[in-house]
Amino acid sequence: MSAIRKLQPDQGDRLLVIACGMIAREVLAVKEQLGLDHLDLTCLPAEFHFYPDRIAPAMDKAIEKAKADGYRNIFVGYADCGTGGLLDRVCEKHGVERMAGPHCFAFYQGMDAYAKVADDDMMSFYMTDFLCRQFDAFFMKPLGLDRHPELIKDYFGNYQKLVYIAQTDDPELDKVAEKAAKMLGLAYERRSTGYGDLTTELASAAGHG
């Protein structure tokens, strides 16, 4: 998903969010909710969730391209997301900000709320609306669980519960999360979080905070 455009001189005040593909739908929902008509969105591949070493180099190139296209206001729609601080170096290099926190599972819950449950959630497997929609594509097929269910213990044996962090109230997604927990042999918990800190941080980046 890309909304990068060749800007005219008087369009340089638009905000470009360069986000993880896993949160594209949510960024657009917040944009509509807050009426952020001057917000543009482009995304890096959602599969980088599994390859965090690719995030920082790809973000570096994306920011360089955005600046070349005329964007002066850029916001990184990622938390650290397993980059071990490398994404922060890219942000510092370009003078841009990113989402606060270690990962989207934290900022969806809100950093204050996440801090209270982080220790207890150490053995939890998180799912979001996106991961419910893409459960087969992101987990079942890549891990071979559809063909070799015996591998479930190898991949998920160290988890104790599945926590579904729900951005929306969708019974169909609830069913996916509940079924996944049962299949993986994990206890199940649903937390209705909405968009969490994504709303406040996008509002602030867009000058509506």
Coordinates of N, CA, C and O in Angstrom, one line a residue, residues 23-102:
I23 N -0.3 -2.7 10.2 CA -1.2 -1.7 10.9 C -1.8 -0.7 9.9 O -2.3 0.3 10.2
A24 N -1.7 -1.0 8.6 CA -2.2 -0.1 7.5 C -3.7 0.2 7.7 O -4.1 1.4 7.7
R25 N -4.5 -0.8 7.9 CA -5.9 -0.6 8.1 C -6.2 0.2 9.3 O -7.1 1.1 9.2
E26 N -5.5 0.1 10.3 CA -5.7 0.8 11.5 C -5.3 2.3 11.4 O -5.9 3.2 11.9
V27 N -4.2 2.5 10.7 CA -3.8 3.9 10.4 C -4.8 4.6 9.6 O -5.2 5.8 9.9
L28 N -5.4 4.0 8.6 CA -6.4 4.6 7.8 C -7.7 4.8 8.6 O -8.4 5.8 8.4
A29 N -8.0 3.9 9.5 CA -9.2 4.1 10.4 C -9.0 5.3 11.3 O -10.0 6.1 11.5
V30 N -7.8 5.5 11.9 CA -7.6 6.6 12.7 C -7.6 7.9 11.9 O -8.1 8.9 12.3
K31 N -7.0 7.8 10.7 CA -7.1 9.0 9.8 C -8.5 9.5 9.5 O -8.8 10.6 9.6
E32 N -9.4 8.5 9.2 CA -10.8 8.8 9.0 C -11.5 9.3 10.3 O -12.2 10.3 10.3
Q33 N -11.2 8.6 11.4 CA -11.8 9.0 12.7 C -11.5 10.4 13.1 O -12.3 11.1 13.6
L34 N -10.2 10.8 12.8 CA -9.8 12.2 13.3 C -9.9 13.2 12.2 O -9.6 14.4 12.4
G35 N -10.3 12.8 11.0 CA -10.3 13.7 9.9 C -9.0 14.3 9.4 O -8.9 15.5 9.1
L36 N -8.0 13.4 9.4 CA -6.6 13.8 9.1 C -6.4 13.8 7.6 O -5.7 12.9 7.0
D37 N -7.1 14.7 6.9 CA -7.1 14.7 5.4 C -5.7 14.9 4.8 O -5.4 14.6 3.7
H38 N -4.8 15.5 5.6 CA -3.4 15.8 5.1 C -2.5 14.7 5.4 O -1.2 14.8 5.2
L39 N -3.0 13.5 5.9 CA -2.1 12.4 6.2 C -2.1 11.4 5.0 O -3.1 11.0 4.5
D40 N -0.9 11.1 4.5 CA -0.7 10.1 3.5 C 0.0 8.9 4.1 O 0.7 9.0 5.1
L41 N -0.2 7.7 3.5 CA 0.3 6.5 4.1 C 1.0 5.7 3.1 O 0.5 5.5 1.9
T42 N 2.2 5.2 3.4 CA 2.8 4.1 2.6 C 3.3 3.1 3.6 O 3.6 3.4 4.8
C43 N 3.4 1.9 3.1 CA 3.8 0.8 4.1 C 4.9 -0.1 3.6 O 5.1 -0.3 2.4
L44 N 5.7 -0.6 4.5 CA 6.7 -1.6 4.3 C 6.0 -2.9 4.4 O 4.9 -3.0 5.0
P45 N 6.5 -4.0 3.8 CA 5.8 -5.3 3.8 C 5.5 -5.8 5.2 O 6.4 -5.8 6.1
A46 N 4.3 -6.3 5.4 CA 3.9 -6.9 6.7 C 4.8 -8.0 7.1 O 5.0 -8.3 8.3
E47 N 5.3 -8.8 6.1 CA 6.1 -9.9 6.4 C 7.4 -9.6 7.1 O 8.1 -10.5 7.7
F48 N 7.8 -8.3 7.2 CA 9.0 -7.9 7.9 C 8.8 -8.2 9.4 O 9.7 -8.1 10.2
H49 N 7.5 -8.4 9.8 CA 7.3 -8.9 11.2 C 8.1 -10.1 11.5 O 8.6 -10.2 12.7
F50 N 8.4 -10.9 10.6 CA 9.2 -12.1 10.8 C 10.7 -11.9 10.5 O 11.5 -12.7 10.7
Y51 N 11.0 -10.7 9.9 CA 12.4 -10.4 9.5 C 12.8 -9.0 9.9 O 13.0 -8.1 9.1
P52 N 12.8 -8.8 11.3 CA 13.1 -7.4 11.8 C 14.4 -6.8 11.3 O 14.5 -5.6 11.3
D53 N 15.3 -7.6 10.9 CA 16.6 -7.1 10.4 C 16.4 -6.3 9.1 O 17.3 -5.5 8.7
R54 N 15.3 -6.5 8.4 CA 15.0 -5.8 7.2 C 14.4 -4.4 7.4 O 14.3 -3.6 6.4
I55 N 13.8 -4.2 8.5 CA 13.0 -3.0 8.8 C 13.9 -1.7 8.6 O 13.5 -0.8 7.9
A56 N 15.0 -1.7 9.4 CA 15.7 -0.4 9.4 C 16.3 0.0 8.0 O 16.2 1.1 7.6
P57 N 16.9 -1.0 7.3 CA 17.4 -0.6 6.0 C 16.3 -0.2 5.0 O 16.5 0.8 4.3
A58 N 15.2 -0.9 5.1 CA 14.1 -0.5 4.2 C 13.5 0.9 4.6 O 13.1 1.7 3.7
M59 N 13.4 1.1 5.9 CA 12.9 2.4 6.3 C 13.8 3.5 5.9 O 13.4 4.6 5.5
D60 N 15.1 3.3 6.0 CA 16.1 4.3 5.6 C 15.9 4.7 4.1 O 15.8 5.9 3.8
K61 N 15.7 3.7 3.3 CA 15.4 4.0 1.9 C 14.1 4.7 1.6 O 14.0 5.6 0.8
A62 N 13.1 4.3 2.4 CA 11.7 4.8 2.3 C 11.7 6.3 2.7 O 11.1 7.1 2.0
I63 N 12.5 6.6 3.7 CA 12.5 8.0 4.2 C 13.3 8.9 3.1 O 12.8 10.0 2.8
E64 N 14.4 8.3 2.6 CA 15.1 9.1 1.6 C 14.2 9.4 0.4 O 14.3 10.5 -0.2
K65 N 13.5 8.4 0.0 CA 12.6 8.6 -1.2 C 11.5 9.6 -0.9 O 11.2 10.5 -1.7
A66 N 10.9 9.5 0.3 CA 9.9 10.5 0.7 C 10.4 11.9 0.7 O 9.7 12.8 0.2
K67 N 11.6 12.1 1.2 CA 12.2 13.4 1.2 C 12.4 13.9 -0.2 O 12.2 15.1 -0.5
A68 N 12.9 13.0 -1.0 CA 13.1 13.4 -2.4 C 11.8 13.7 -3.2 O 11.8 14.5 -4.1
D69 N 10.7 13.1 -2.7 CA 9.4 13.4 -3.3 C 8.8 14.7 -2.7 O 7.7 15.0 -3.1
G70 N 9.5 15.3 -1.7 CA 9.0 16.6 -1.2 C 8.4 16.6 0.1 O 8.0 17.6 0.6
Y71 N 8.3 15.4 0.8 CA 7.8 15.4 2.2 C 8.8 16.0 3.2 O 9.9 15.6 3.2
R72 N 8.3 16.9 4.0 CA 9.0 17.5 5.1 C 8.6 16.9 6.4 O 9.4 16.8 7.3
N73 N 7.4 16.4 6.5 CA 6.8 15.9 7.7 C 6.6 14.4 7.5 O 5.8 14.0 6.8
I74 N 7.4 13.6 8.3 CA 7.4 12.2 8.1 C 7.3 11.5 9.5 O 8.0 12.0 10.4
F75 N 6.5 10.5 9.7 CA 6.3 9.8 10.9 C 6.4 8.3 10.7 O 5.9 7.8 9.7
V76 N 7.2 7.7 11.5 CA 7.5 6.2 11.3 C 6.4 5.4 12.1 O 6.4 5.5 13.3
G77 N 5.6 4.7 11.4 CA 4.6 3.9 12.0 C 5.1 2.5 12.4 O 4.5 1.5 12.0
Y78 N 6.1 2.5 13.2 CA 6.7 1.3 13.8 C 7.1 1.6 15.2 O 7.5 2.8 15.5
A79 N 7.0 0.6 16.1 CA 7.7 0.7 17.4 C 9.1 0.1 17.1 O 9.5 0.1 15.9
D80 N 9.8 -0.3 18.1 CA 11.2 -0.8 17.8 C 11.0 -2.1 17.0 O 11.8 -2.4 16.1
C81 N 10.0 -2.9 17.3 CA 9.7 -4.1 16.5 C 10.8 -5.1 16.2 O 11.0 -5.6 15.1
G82 N 11.7 -5.3 17.3 CA 12.7 -6.3 17.1 C 14.0 -5.8 16.4 O 14.8 -6.6 16.1
T83 N 14.1 -4.5 16.2 CA 15.3 -4.0 15.4 C 16.5 -3.8 16.4 O 17.6 -3.5 15.9
G84 N 16.2 -3.9 17.7 CA 17.3 -3.8 18.6 C 18.0 -2.4 18.6 O 19.2 -2.2 18.8
G85 N 17.1 -1.4 18.3 CA 17.6 0.0 18.3 C 18.1 0.5 17.0 O 18.3 1.7 16.8
L86 N 18.2 -0.4 16.0 CA 18.6 0.1 14.7 C 17.6 1.0 14.0 O 18.0 1.9 13.3
L87 N 16.3 0.8 14.3 CA 15.3 1.7 13.7 C 15.5 3.1 14.3 O 15.3 4.1 13.6
D88 N 15.8 3.2 15.6 CA 16.0 4.5 16.2 C 17.2 5.2 15.6 O 17.2 6.4 15.4
R89 N 18.2 4.5 15.2 CA 19.4 5.1 14.5 C 18.9 5.7 13.2 O 19.4 6.8 12.8
V90 N 18.1 5.0 12.4 CA 17.6 5.6 11.2 C 16.7 6.8 11.4 O 16.8 7.8 10.7
C91 N 15.9 6.8 12.5 CA 15.0 7.9 12.8 C 15.9 9.1 13.2 O 15.6 10.3 12.8
E92 N 16.9 8.9 14.0 CA 17.8 10.0 14.4 C 18.6 10.5 13.2 O 18.7 11.8 13.1
K93 N 19.0 9.7 12.3 CA 19.7 10.1 11.1 C 18.8 11.1 10.3 O 19.4 12.1 9.8
H94 N 17.6 10.8 10.2 CA 16.7 11.6 9.3 C 15.9 12.7 10.1 O 15.1 13.4 9.5
G95 N 16.0 12.6 11.4 CA 15.3 13.6 12.2 C 13.8 13.4 12.3 O 13.0 14.4 12.2
V96 N 13.4 12.1 12.4 CA 12.0 11.8 12.4 C 11.6 11.1 13.7 O 12.5 10.5 14.3
E97 N 10.4 11.0 14.0 CA 9.9 10.3 15.2 C 9.2 9.0 14.8 O 8.8 8.8 13.7
R98 N 9.2 8.0 15.7 CA 8.5 6.8 15.5 C 7.5 6.5 16.7 O 7.5 7.3 17.6
M99 N 6.7 5.5 16.5 CA 5.8 5.1 17.6 C 6.6 4.7 18.8 O 7.6 4.0 18.7
A100 N 6.1 5.1 20.0 CA 6.8 4.7 21.2 C 6.5 3.2 21.5 O 5.5 2.7 21.1
G101 N 7.5 2.6 22.2 CA 7.3 1.2 22.6 C 8.1 0.2 21.9 O 8.7 0.5 20.9
P102 N 8.0 -1.0 22.4 CA 8.8 -2.1 21.8 C 8.2 -2.8 20.6 O 8.8 -3.3 19.8

